[in-house]
Amino acid sequence: MRAVFKRPQLLKTLLNLWPPFLFCGIRIESLSDDYLKCRVGLRLSRWNRNANGTHFGGSLFSMSDPIYALMLMGLLGDRYLICDQSADINFIKPGRGRVYADFELTQQRIDEIREATAAGAKHLPEFVINVIDEQGDLVAKLRRTLYVRHKKPK
């Protein structure tokens, strides 16, 4: 397993310094040591504000990329190929101020992924992510589908 995935807090720090997150104002606020929970925040700034003075939709969309893939990489290890298959977003209301998204994996979901890929088949798990504002209102709903399978032996 890559060294960074053995240290979740190092991964969190690196993601917070990663230019696509750093320059959009996206911040990993928490990442559990067991990779089961993550919270991502986005503050509104002049760099991610659209013409209406609300959050730029691309920044809201970027909040969820590549969180679930990285969480699964940390949990399943380097014997798996994990990447995004598809994603879409539904904007519910304009985002103002700080918004956040919570990501959570259960042991049941991890077991389902392991079982579905055990014979070498690909698996396309789907995840729904809610972007919530400071008042607890839904700003956007994202759906991400990942591609997961065992890597072929070299």
XYZ file of C-alpha atoms in Angstrom, residues 63-129:
67
model
C -15.886 19.056 -3.228
C -16.763 15.418 -3.818
C -13.849 14.542 -6.113
C -11.926 12.261 -5.301
C -13.067 11.681 -1.711
C -14.879 8.324 -1.904
C -12.222 6.899 -4.234
C -9.444 7.870 -1.817
C -11.347 6.559 1.201
C -11.788 3.200 -0.535
C -8.107 3.148 -1.556
C -7.201 3.601 2.092
C -9.570 0.817 3.144
C -9.068 -1.738 0.372
C -5.380 -1.258 -0.350
C -3.369 -1.211 -3.535
C -4.670 -4.539 -4.888
C -7.738 -2.692 -6.164
C -8.163 -0.303 -9.050
C -10.508 2.455 -7.879
C -11.475 5.485 -9.927
C -14.465 7.611 -10.856
C -16.823 6.173 -13.468
C -19.374 9.002 -13.634
C -20.828 11.852 -11.624
C -23.663 14.346 -11.747
C -24.970 17.189 -9.639
C -28.393 18.600 -8.939
C -28.365 22.198 -7.685
C -31.144 22.691 -5.128
C -30.608 26.245 -3.886
C -27.881 28.898 -4.157
C -24.968 28.282 -1.830
C -23.912 31.190 0.326
C -21.373 31.289 3.122
C -19.792 28.036 4.231
C -21.068 24.722 2.886
C -19.976 21.203 3.700
C -20.361 17.592 2.625
C -20.092 14.488 4.789
C -18.796 11.199 3.400
C -19.366 7.951 5.247
C -18.632 4.303 4.509
C -20.057 1.400 6.487
C -18.495 -1.992 6.977
C -21.494 -3.469 5.182
C -20.804 -1.328 2.106
C -17.113 -2.281 2.126
C -18.018 -5.970 2.427
C -20.442 -5.623 -0.532
C -17.664 -4.110 -2.660
C -15.206 -6.841 -1.682
C -17.762 -9.562 -2.423
C -18.761 -8.053 -5.769
C -15.124 -7.858 -6.911
C -13.864 -11.148 -5.403
C -14.030 -13.069 -8.678
C -12.298 -10.280 -10.608
C -15.431 -8.569 -11.898
C -15.765 -4.815 -11.933
C -18.201 -3.215 -9.537
C -19.810 0.205 -9.918
C -20.904 1.367 -6.461
C -22.932 4.569 -6.393
C -22.698 7.190 -3.670
C -24.970 10.143 -2.956
C -23.431 13.225 -1.367
